[in-house]
mmCIF file of C-alpha atoms and ligand atoms in Angstrom:
data_model
loop_
_atom_site.group_PDB
_atom_site.id
_atom_site.type_symbol
_atom_site.label_atom_id
_atom_site.label_comp_id
_atom_site.label_asym_id
_atom_site.label_seq_id
_atom_site.Cartn_x
_atom_site.Cartn_y
_atom_site.Cartn_z
ATOM 1 C CA MET N 1 -27.265 -5.680 34.922
ATOM 2 C CA THR N 2 -28.215 -2.043 35.181
ATOM 3 C CA GLY N 3 -30.207 -0.784 38.177
ATOM 4 C CA SER N 4 -32.161 2.405 38.255
ATOM 5 C CA TYR N 5 -31.452 6.007 39.172
ATOM 6 C CA PRO N 6 -30.214 7.195 41.602
ATOM 7 C CA ALA N 7 -28.536 3.962 42.750
ATOM 8 C CA THR N 8 -27.168 3.758 39.242
ATOM 9 C CA ARG N 9 -25.638 6.919 37.877
ATOM 10 C CA LEU N 10 -23.587 6.113 34.749
ATOM 11 C CA ARG N 11 -21.946 9.539 34.986
ATOM 12 C CA ARG N 12 -20.163 8.441 38.207
ATOM 13 C CA THR N 13 -17.452 6.496 36.363
ATOM 14 C CA ARG N 14 -17.111 9.263 33.769
ATOM 15 C CA ALA N 15 -16.395 12.047 36.227
ATOM 16 C CA THR N 16 -12.575 11.966 36.178
ATOM 17 C CA ALA N 17 -9.886 11.160 33.659
ATOM 18 C CA TRP N 18 -8.402 8.333 35.731
ATOM 19 C CA SER N 19 -11.802 6.688 36.040
ATOM 20 C CA ARG N 20 -12.582 7.057 32.345
ATOM 21 C CA ALA N 21 -9.214 5.430 31.599
ATOM 22 C CA LEU N 22 -9.971 2.612 34.025
ATOM 23 C CA HIS N 23 -13.363 1.872 32.474
ATOM 24 C CA ARG N 24 -12.345 2.188 28.828
ATOM 25 C CA GLU N 25 -13.502 -0.954 26.988
ATOM 26 C CA ASN N 26 -11.385 -0.661 23.843
ATOM 27 C CA VAL N 27 -7.902 0.713 23.349
ATOM 28 C CA LEU N 28 -6.318 1.638 20.048
ATOM 29 C CA THR N 29 -2.556 1.161 19.776
ATOM 30 C CA PRO N 30 -0.084 1.476 16.885
ATOM 31 C CA ALA N 31 -0.061 -2.349 16.795
ATOM 32 C CA ASP N 32 -3.641 -2.213 15.442
ATOM 33 C CA LEU N 33 -2.593 -0.404 12.268
ATOM 34 C CA ILE N 34 -1.688 -1.553 8.775
ATOM 35 C CA TRP N 35 -0.233 1.221 6.603
ATOM 36 C CA PRO N 36 -1.025 1.081 2.836
ATOM 37 C CA LEU N 37 1.797 2.426 0.640
ATOM 38 C CA PHE N 38 1.866 3.220 -3.082
ATOM 39 C CA VAL N 39 5.016 2.304 -4.999
ATOM 40 C CA THR N 40 6.337 3.987 -8.123
ATOM 41 C CA GLU N 41 9.428 3.630 -10.368
ATOM 42 C CA GLY N 42 12.533 5.775 -10.083
ATOM 43 C CA ARG N 43 14.926 6.953 -7.398
ATOM 44 C CA GLY N 44 14.292 9.684 -4.876
ATOM 45 C CA VAL N 45 10.743 10.053 -6.233
ATOM 46 C CA GLU N 46 7.829 11.283 -4.158
ATOM 47 C CA GLU N 47 4.632 11.899 -6.130
ATOM 48 C CA PRO N 48 1.775 13.384 -4.079
ATOM 49 C CA VAL N 49 -1.600 11.818 -4.922
ATOM 50 C CA GLY N 50 -3.890 14.741 -5.729
ATOM 51 C CA SER N 51 -7.086 13.223 -4.374
ATOM 52 C CA LEU N 52 -5.362 11.967 -1.181
ATOM 53 C CA PRO N 53 -3.841 15.034 0.514
ATOM 54 C CA GLY N 54 -0.806 13.951 2.545
ATOM 55 C CA VAL N 55 -0.388 10.622 0.705
ATOM 56 C CA SER N 56 2.337 10.048 -1.899
ATOM 57 C CA ARG N 57 3.647 7.367 -4.191
ATOM 58 C CA TRP N 58 7.238 6.522 -3.271
ATOM 59 C CA SER N 59 10.094 4.995 -5.226
ATOM 60 C CA LEU N 60 11.841 1.998 -3.628
ATOM 61 C CA ASP N 61 14.223 4.081 -1.499
ATOM 62 C CA GLY N 62 11.266 6.029 -0.148
ATOM 63 C CA ILE N 63 9.390 2.796 0.537
ATOM 64 C CA ALA N 64 12.354 1.519 2.552
ATOM 65 C CA ALA N 65 12.410 4.799 4.510
ATOM 66 C CA ARG N 66 8.657 4.537 5.208
ATOM 67 C CA ALA N 67 9.191 0.972 6.419
ATOM 68 C CA LYS N 68 11.837 2.136 8.909
ATOM 69 C CA GLU N 69 9.496 4.911 10.005
ATOM 70 C CA ALA N 70 6.721 2.375 10.546
ATOM 71 C CA VAL N 71 8.974 0.147 12.665
ATOM 72 C CA ALA N 72 9.976 3.148 14.787
ATOM 73 C CA LEU N 73 6.289 4.020 15.250
ATOM 74 C CA GLY N 74 5.313 0.482 16.247
ATOM 75 C CA ILE N 75 3.193 -0.141 13.128
ATOM 76 C CA PRO N 76 3.420 -3.919 12.571
ATOM 77 C CA CYS N 77 2.502 -4.271 8.908
ATOM 78 C CA LEU N 78 2.592 -2.482 5.537
ATOM 79 C CA ALA N 79 0.264 -3.049 2.576
ATOM 80 C CA LEU N 80 1.806 -2.470 -0.863
ATOM 81 C CA PHE N 81 0.182 -1.247 -4.081
ATOM 82 C CA PRO N 82 2.200 -0.618 -7.254
ATOM 83 C CA ASN N 83 1.646 2.118 -9.808
ATOM 84 C CA THR N 84 2.734 0.018 -12.787
ATOM 85 C CA PRO N 85 4.176 2.043 -15.695
ATOM 86 C CA VAL N 86 1.528 2.308 -18.440
ATOM 87 C CA ASN N 87 3.727 0.601 -21.050
ATOM 88 C CA LEU N 88 3.823 -2.546 -18.848
ATOM 89 C CA ARG N 89 0.036 -2.806 -18.524
ATOM 90 C CA SER N 90 -1.694 -5.279 -20.820
ATOM 91 C CA ASP N 91 -5.074 -6.916 -21.400
ATOM 92 C CA ASP N 92 -4.003 -9.964 -19.392
ATOM 93 C CA GLY N 93 -1.919 -8.158 -16.755
ATOM 94 C CA THR N 94 1.089 -10.484 -17.080
ATOM 95 C CA GLU N 95 3.395 -7.919 -15.440
ATOM 96 C CA ALA N 96 1.833 -9.220 -12.195
ATOM 97 C CA LEU N 97 3.797 -12.449 -12.780
ATOM 98 C CA ASN N 98 7.172 -10.791 -13.408
ATOM 99 C CA PRO N 99 9.522 -11.726 -10.519
ATOM 100 C CA ASP N 100 11.232 -8.353 -10.997
ATOM 101 C CA ASN N 101 8.078 -6.203 -11.034
ATOM 102 C CA LEU N 102 7.674 -3.130 -8.860
ATOM 103 C CA MET N 103 5.786 -5.056 -6.167
ATOM 104 C CA CYS N 104 8.479 -7.754 -5.809
ATOM 105 C CA ARG N 105 11.279 -5.175 -5.707
ATOM 106 C CA ALA N 106 9.378 -3.226 -3.035
ATOM 107 C CA ILE N 107 8.992 -6.361 -0.897
ATOM 108 C CA LYS N 108 12.747 -6.940 -1.118
ATOM 109 C CA ALA N 109 13.564 -3.282 -0.415
ATOM 110 C CA ILE N 110 11.545 -3.482 2.805
ATOM 111 C CA ARG N 111 13.167 -6.769 3.755
ATOM 112 C CA ASP N 112 16.632 -5.300 3.148
ATOM 113 C CA ALA N 113 15.801 -2.234 5.245
ATOM 114 C CA CYS N 114 13.950 -3.882 8.149
ATOM 115 C CA GLY N 115 14.485 -7.642 8.054
ATOM 116 C CA ASN N 116 11.580 -9.372 9.739
ATOM 117 C CA ASP N 117 10.777 -6.401 11.997
ATOM 118 C CA ILE N 118 7.709 -5.589 9.914
ATOM 119 C CA GLY N 119 5.093 -7.600 8.023
ATOM 120 C CA VAL N 120 4.532 -7.100 4.317
ATOM 121 C CA LEU N 121 1.000 -7.612 3.013
ATOM 122 C CA THR N 122 0.544 -7.756 -0.747
ATOM 123 C CA ASP N 123 -2.585 -7.238 -2.800
ATOM 124 C CA VAL N 124 -3.599 -9.990 -5.202
ATOM 125 C CA ALA N 125 -5.733 -8.679 -8.074
ATOM 126 C CA LEU N 126 -4.866 -7.646 -11.604
ATOM 127 C CA ASP N 127 -6.131 -4.051 -11.707
ATOM 128 C CA PRO N 128 -2.731 -2.324 -11.247
ATOM 129 C CA TYR N 129 -1.431 -4.379 -14.196
ATOM 130 C CA THR N 130 -4.308 -4.446 -16.731
ATOM 131 C CA SER N 131 -4.829 -1.938 -19.531
ATOM 132 C CA HIS N 132 -8.584 -1.964 -18.791
ATOM 133 C CA GLY N 133 -8.367 -1.476 -15.012
ATOM 134 C CA GLN N 134 -10.478 -4.526 -14.154
ATOM 135 C CA ASP N 135 -9.233 -6.997 -11.498
ATOM 136 C CA GLY N 136 -9.326 -10.028 -13.814
ATOM 137 C CA LEU N 137 -9.340 -11.316 -17.387
ATOM 138 C CA LEU N 138 -12.108 -10.268 -19.776
ATOM 139 C CA ASP N 139 -14.037 -12.350 -22.286
ATOM 140 C CA ALA N 140 -15.153 -10.941 -25.636
ATOM 141 C CA SER N 141 -18.163 -9.272 -24.054
ATOM 142 C CA GLY N 142 -16.060 -7.560 -21.383
ATOM 143 C CA TYR N 143 -17.215 -9.890 -18.571
ATOM 144 C CA VAL N 144 -14.533 -10.672 -15.958
ATOM 145 C CA VAL N 145 -14.144 -14.454 -16.198
ATOM 146 C CA ASN N 146 -13.717 -16.290 -12.908
ATOM 147 C CA ASP N 147 -11.754 -19.514 -13.279
ATOM 148 C CA ASP N 148 -9.165 -18.328 -15.781
ATOM 149 C CA THR N 149 -8.579 -15.280 -13.577
ATOM 150 C CA VAL N 150 -8.069 -17.501 -10.525
ATOM 151 C CA ALA N 151 -5.331 -19.398 -12.365
ATOM 152 C CA VAL N 152 -3.439 -16.123 -12.942
ATOM 153 C CA LEU N 153 -4.033 -14.926 -9.365
ATOM 154 C CA VAL N 154 -2.448 -18.127 -8.070
ATOM 155 C CA ASP N 155 0.694 -17.360 -10.058
ATOM 156 C CA GLN N 156 0.618 -13.743 -8.889
ATOM 157 C CA ALA N 157 0.375 -14.867 -5.250
ATOM 158 C CA LEU N 158 3.250 -17.340 -5.709
ATOM 159 C CA ASN N 159 5.337 -14.609 -7.314
ATOM 160 C CA GLN N 160 4.762 -12.358 -4.283
ATOM 161 C CA ALA N 161 5.450 -15.168 -1.806
ATOM 162 C CA GLU N 162 8.711 -16.010 -3.602
ATOM 163 C CA ALA N 163 9.725 -12.350 -3.262
ATOM 164 C CA GLY N 164 9.132 -12.561 0.486
ATOM 165 C CA ALA N 165 5.550 -11.417 1.133
ATOM 166 C CA ASP N 166 4.246 -12.380 4.588
ATOM 167 C CA VAL N 167 0.527 -11.937 3.993
ATOM 168 C CA ILE N 168 -1.232 -12.541 0.693
ATOM 169 C CA ALA N 169 -4.369 -10.416 0.473
ATOM 170 C CA PRO N 170 -6.612 -11.307 -2.463
ATOM 171 C CA SER N 171 -8.802 -8.277 -3.224
ATOM 172 C CA ASP N 172 -10.247 -9.525 -6.508
ATOM 173 C CA MET N 173 -13.479 -11.175 -5.262
ATOM 174 C CA MET N 174 -13.234 -14.150 -7.661
ATOM 175 C CA ASP N 175 -14.954 -17.308 -6.385
ATOM 176 C CA GLY N 176 -12.629 -20.055 -5.183
ATOM 177 C CA ARG N 177 -9.415 -18.052 -5.217
ATOM 178 C CA VAL N 178 -8.545 -18.522 -1.544
ATOM 179 C CA LYS N 179 -8.580 -22.306 -1.861
ATOM 180 C CA ALA N 180 -6.517 -22.256 -5.042
ATOM 181 C CA ILE N 181 -3.948 -19.849 -3.573
ATOM 182 C CA ARG N 182 -3.724 -21.769 -0.262
ATOM 183 C CA MET N 183 -3.107 -25.089 -2.043
ATOM 184 C CA ALA N 184 -0.468 -23.554 -4.298
ATOM 185 C CA LEU N 185 1.328 -21.899 -1.351
ATOM 186 C CA GLU N 186 1.362 -25.200 0.563
ATOM 187 C CA MET N 187 2.726 -27.101 -2.424
ATOM 188 C CA ALA N 188 5.437 -24.493 -3.022
ATOM 189 C CA GLY N 189 6.642 -24.738 0.590
ATOM 190 C CA HIS N 190 5.133 -21.439 1.757
ATOM 191 C CA CYS N 191 3.113 -22.992 4.566
ATOM 192 C CA ASN N 192 3.613 -20.002 6.882
ATOM 193 C CA VAL N 193 2.607 -17.349 4.377
ATOM 194 C CA GLN N 194 -0.737 -16.053 5.616
ATOM 195 C CA ILE N 195 -3.863 -15.253 3.628
ATOM 196 C CA MET N 196 -5.937 -12.245 4.678
ATOM 197 C CA SER N 197 -8.834 -12.360 2.269
ATOM 198 C CA TYR N 198 -10.794 -9.320 1.245
ATOM 199 C CA ALA N 199 -13.806 -11.512 2.002
ATOM 200 C CA ALA N 200 -16.575 -8.926 2.017
ATOM 201 C CA LYS N 201 -15.501 -6.310 -0.473
ATOM 202 C CA TYR N 202 -18.213 -4.044 -1.770
ATOM 203 C CA ALA N 203 -18.551 -2.348 -5.165
ATOM 204 C CA SER N 204 -18.028 1.024 -3.541
ATOM 205 C CA ALA N 205 -17.879 4.638 -4.632
ATOM 206 C CA PHE N 206 -15.210 5.192 -1.959
ATOM 207 C CA TYR N 207 -12.326 3.712 -4.027
ATOM 208 C CA GLY N 208 -11.854 6.676 -6.400
ATOM 209 C CA PRO N 209 -8.655 8.192 -4.943
ATOM 210 C CA PHE N 210 -7.020 4.726 -4.722
ATOM 211 C CA ARG N 211 -7.600 4.219 -8.432
ATOM 212 C CA ASP N 212 -5.866 7.569 -9.064
ATOM 213 C CA ALA N 213 -2.966 6.431 -6.878
ATOM 214 C CA VAL N 214 -2.372 3.150 -8.742
ATOM 215 C CA GLY N 215 -3.187 4.763 -12.083
ATOM 216 C CA SER N 216 -6.103 2.472 -12.947
ATOM 217 C CA GLY N 217 -8.869 5.057 -12.576
ATOM 218 C CA GLY N 218 -8.513 6.670 -15.982
ATOM 219 C CA LEU N 219 -8.214 3.251 -17.638
ATOM 220 C CA LEU N 220 -11.209 1.596 -16.003
ATOM 221 C CA LYS N 221 -14.013 0.709 -18.361
ATOM 222 C CA GLY N 222 -17.353 -0.027 -16.750
ATOM 223 C CA ASP N 223 -17.673 -0.896 -13.076
ATOM 224 C CA LYS N 224 -16.893 -3.880 -10.802
ATOM 225 C CA THR N 225 -20.440 -4.869 -9.865
ATOM 226 C CA SER N 226 -20.211 -8.329 -11.470
ATOM 227 C CA TYR N 227 -17.687 -9.404 -8.816
ATOM 228 C CA GLN N 228 -17.627 -6.938 -5.902
ATOM 229 C CA MET N 229 -20.622 -7.003 -3.549
ATOM 230 C CA ASP N 230 -23.833 -4.998 -3.633
ATOM 231 C CA PRO N 231 -23.722 -2.398 -0.788
ATOM 232 C CA ALA N 232 -27.300 -3.360 0.056
ATOM 233 C CA ASN N 233 -26.317 -6.889 1.129
ATOM 234 C CA ALA N 234 -25.269 -8.255 4.529
ATOM 235 C CA GLU N 235 -26.259 -11.945 4.602
ATOM 236 C CA GLU N 236 -24.231 -12.428 1.446
ATOM 237 C CA ALA N 237 -21.178 -11.026 3.257
ATOM 238 C CA LEU N 238 -21.515 -13.770 5.868
ATOM 239 C CA ARG N 239 -21.585 -16.384 3.088
ATOM 240 C CA GLU N 240 -18.471 -14.848 1.517
ATOM 241 C CA VAL N 241 -16.657 -14.982 4.854
ATOM 242 C CA ALA N 242 -17.763 -18.570 5.540
ATOM 243 C CA LEU N 243 -16.430 -19.712 2.176
ATOM 244 C CA ASP N 244 -13.095 -17.912 2.514
ATOM 245 C CA LEU N 245 -12.548 -19.375 5.986
ATOM 246 C CA ALA N 246 -13.410 -22.861 4.748
ATOM 247 C CA GLU N 247 -10.968 -22.364 1.873
ATOM 248 C CA GLY N 248 -8.100 -21.482 4.212
ATOM 249 C CA ALA N 249 -8.125 -17.753 4.955
ATOM 250 C CA ASP N 250 -6.242 -16.978 8.196
ATOM 251 C CA SER N 251 -8.099 -13.709 8.643
ATOM 252 C CA VAL N 252 -10.819 -11.841 6.790
ATOM 253 C CA MET N 253 -11.324 -8.250 5.789
ATOM 254 C CA VAL N 254 -14.364 -6.049 5.372
ATOM 255 C CA LYS N 255 -14.033 -3.161 2.931
ATOM 256 C CA PRO N 256 -14.798 -0.233 2.930
ATOM 257 C CA GLY N 257 -14.680 0.445 6.656
ATOM 258 C CA LEU N 258 -16.885 2.994 8.377
ATOM 259 C CA PRO N 259 -20.023 2.521 6.250
ATOM 260 C CA TYR N 260 -19.791 -1.252 6.878
ATOM 261 C CA LEU N 261 -19.153 -1.552 10.628
ATOM 262 C CA ASP N 262 -22.399 -3.541 10.914
ATOM 263 C CA ILE N 263 -20.779 -6.175 8.702
ATOM 264 C CA VAL N 264 -17.641 -6.224 10.872
ATOM 265 C CA ARG N 265 -19.758 -6.800 13.972
ATOM 266 C CA ARG N 266 -21.847 -9.561 12.388
ATOM 267 C CA VAL N 267 -18.765 -11.346 11.033
ATOM 268 C CA LYS N 268 -17.005 -11.138 14.401
ATOM 269 C CA GLU N 269 -19.994 -12.488 16.328
ATOM 270 C CA ARG N 270 -20.752 -15.256 13.845
ATOM 271 C CA PHE N 271 -17.234 -16.589 13.185
ATOM 272 C CA GLU N 272 -14.995 -15.476 16.093
ATOM 273 C CA VAL N 273 -11.960 -15.112 13.841
ATOM 274 C CA PRO N 274 -9.548 -12.206 13.291
ATOM 275 C CA VAL N 275 -11.440 -9.529 11.357
ATOM 276 C CA PHE N 276 -9.800 -6.533 9.724
ATOM 277 C CA ALA N 277 -11.337 -3.527 8.006
ATOM 278 C CA TYR N 278 -9.975 -1.259 5.315
ATOM 279 C CA GLN N 279 -10.675 2.417 5.920
ATOM 280 C CA VAL N 280 -10.392 3.127 2.202
ATOM 281 C CA SER N 281 -9.117 6.054 0.200
ATOM 282 C CA GLY N 282 -12.475 7.816 -0.138
ATOM 283 C CA GLU N 283 -12.962 7.658 3.627
ATOM 284 C CA TYR N 284 -9.516 9.174 4.181
ATOM 285 C CA ALA N 285 -10.293 11.911 1.644
ATOM 286 C CA MET N 286 -13.649 12.561 3.302
ATOM 287 C CA LEU N 287 -12.074 13.005 6.754
ATOM 288 C CA GLU N 288 -9.323 15.246 5.377
ATOM 289 C CA ALA N 289 -11.898 17.356 3.512
ATOM 290 C CA ALA N 290 -14.023 17.681 6.626
ATOM 291 C CA ALA N 291 -11.006 18.818 8.661
ATOM 292 C CA ALA N 292 -9.877 21.242 5.930
ATOM 293 C CA ALA N 293 -13.377 22.710 5.809
ATOM 294 C CA GLY N 294 -13.292 23.317 9.541
ATOM 295 C CA ALA N 295 -16.069 20.779 10.102
ATOM 296 C CA GLY N 296 -14.084 18.897 12.729
ATOM 297 C CA GLU N 297 -10.684 18.608 14.354
ATOM 298 C CA ARG N 298 -8.455 16.371 12.258
ATOM 299 C CA GLU N 299 -6.674 14.437 15.024
ATOM 300 C CA ALA N 300 -9.888 13.835 16.938
ATOM 301 C CA LEU N 301 -11.756 12.678 13.818
ATOM 302 C CA VAL N 302 -8.969 10.235 12.992
ATOM 303 C CA LEU N 303 -8.704 8.687 16.446
ATOM 304 C CA GLU N 304 -12.482 8.486 16.932
ATOM 305 C CA THR N 305 -13.035 6.670 13.643
ATOM 306 C CA LEU N 306 -10.164 4.273 14.317
ATOM 307 C CA VAL N 307 -11.312 3.271 17.797
ATOM 308 C CA ALA N 308 -14.765 2.685 16.301
ATOM 309 C CA PHE N 309 -13.229 -0.172 14.289
ATOM 310 C CA LYS N 310 -11.909 -1.726 17.478
ATOM 311 C CA ARG N 311 -15.285 -1.361 19.170
ATOM 312 C CA ALA N 312 -16.974 -3.025 16.184
ATOM 313 C CA GLY N 313 -14.711 -6.048 16.637
ATOM 314 C CA CYS N 314 -11.681 -5.457 14.423
ATOM 315 C CA ALA N 315 -8.280 -6.917 15.234
ATOM 316 C CA GLY N 316 -6.770 -4.145 13.133
ATOM 317 C CA VAL N 317 -7.386 -1.506 10.477
ATOM 318 C CA LEU N 318 -5.789 -0.663 7.157
ATOM 319 C CA THR N 319 -5.638 3.118 7.096
ATOM 320 C CA TYR N 320 -3.720 5.860 5.290
ATOM 321 C CA HIS N 321 -3.810 7.693 8.611
ATOM 322 C CA ALA N 322 -1.612 4.985 10.208
ATOM 323 C CA PRO N 323 1.539 7.126 10.715
ATOM 324 C CA LEU N 324 -0.459 10.101 12.023
ATOM 325 C CA ALA N 325 -2.493 7.911 14.353
ATOM 326 C CA ALA N 326 0.615 6.093 15.623
ATOM 327 C CA ARG N 327 2.259 9.448 16.385
ATOM 328 C CA LEU N 328 -0.821 10.702 18.197
ATOM 329 C CA LEU N 329 -1.114 7.511 20.225
ATOM 330 C CA ASP N 330 2.548 7.714 21.147
ATOM 331 C CA GLY N 331 2.321 11.326 22.246
HETATM 332 C C1 PBG P 401 -8.041 -3.397 -6.144
HETATM 333 C C2 PBG P 401 -8.163 -2.690 -4.846
HETATM 334 C C3 PBG P 401 -8.931 -1.545 -4.649
HETATM 335 C C4 PBG P 401 -8.649 -1.126 -3.358
HETATM 336 C C5 PBG P 401 -7.742 -2.037 -2.787
HETATM 337 N N1 PBG P 401 -7.451 -3.012 -3.732
HETATM 338 C C6 PBG P 401 -9.805 -0.790 -5.552
HETATM 339 C C7 PBG P 401 -10.829 -1.446 -6.361
HETATM 340 O O1 PBG P 401 -11.321 -2.536 -6.040
HETATM 341 O O2 PBG P 401 -11.190 -0.863 -7.382
HETATM 342 C C8 PBG P 401 -9.235 0.114 -2.745
HETATM 343 C C9 PBG P 401 -8.527 0.708 -1.593
HETATM 344 C C10 PBG P 401 -8.857 2.120 -1.309
HETATM 345 O O3 PBG P 401 -9.791 2.720 -1.897
HETATM 346 O O4 PBG P 401 -8.169 2.695 -0.460
HETATM 347 N N2 PBG P 401 -8.295 -4.719 -6.239
#
């Protein structure tokens, strides 16, 4: 209950640093961060991603080094995205099923470098492997077919679990994929491999730099509006989350992040489950551009946006700013 002035003066508890610290409702720590990394072929390779200043694709040795860095910083989990060589991309994306693909080798490189000191989250969707840049299989008209795609995604998820993935994160938005993947993981003996579903993933204009990073941007024909959600919808997000939880998701994700904090809050209040958000590539680029333009102080912008996710109800955030934020929080 709040009384009235002057008995109640809300500035009283804000007057000193110790008191502000004592009354702080939400605290961001490195343990709240998931660091997305882009993987590329080669040795000793670092390829800066033009549209993501400060973010690079790394070859396997670099990925292992980033994993050690993350452990040292207290970041508990990495999210991996491969830049598949163009000659291995195909209409049906079968490179996703190759047990020796870039993704599987990256999982093993991290495991070799860090053992079980860090979690490895892997993206399930076909876009880094298809020649058309869509997340699933196309019919003759170019429509992304649901059930046949799910069958491939199940095999992709099993392939990643066999390689040692800890968290399977389906980002494809096909109907029924969480149930199919959960059943297949159980039957294959992977009962402790988690599923974090991209449950409410919107057809967003904020994914552009990511598509550059995985090399699918130039290939993409059309858009993803027949499977990713309409940014105008919120009730539908709650239905998506309800279905994914019923199908066996251990945690759910909302994506993008900042423009969709209302969805995070509604999901958290309705379902009381672990909710994550993905502060996506376009959001990172927007913050970096604002800082470069002198429109705000970089470190402060980063930490303010990240604590906003916690306040909205997130258990954690996928963010390209993870190493910077962890360093700032440590210092
Ligand atoms: C692909 C996928 C995308 C992202 C994560 N997984 C892009 C897309 O759906 O086109 C975007 C992440 C980002 O923008 O940082 N299934």
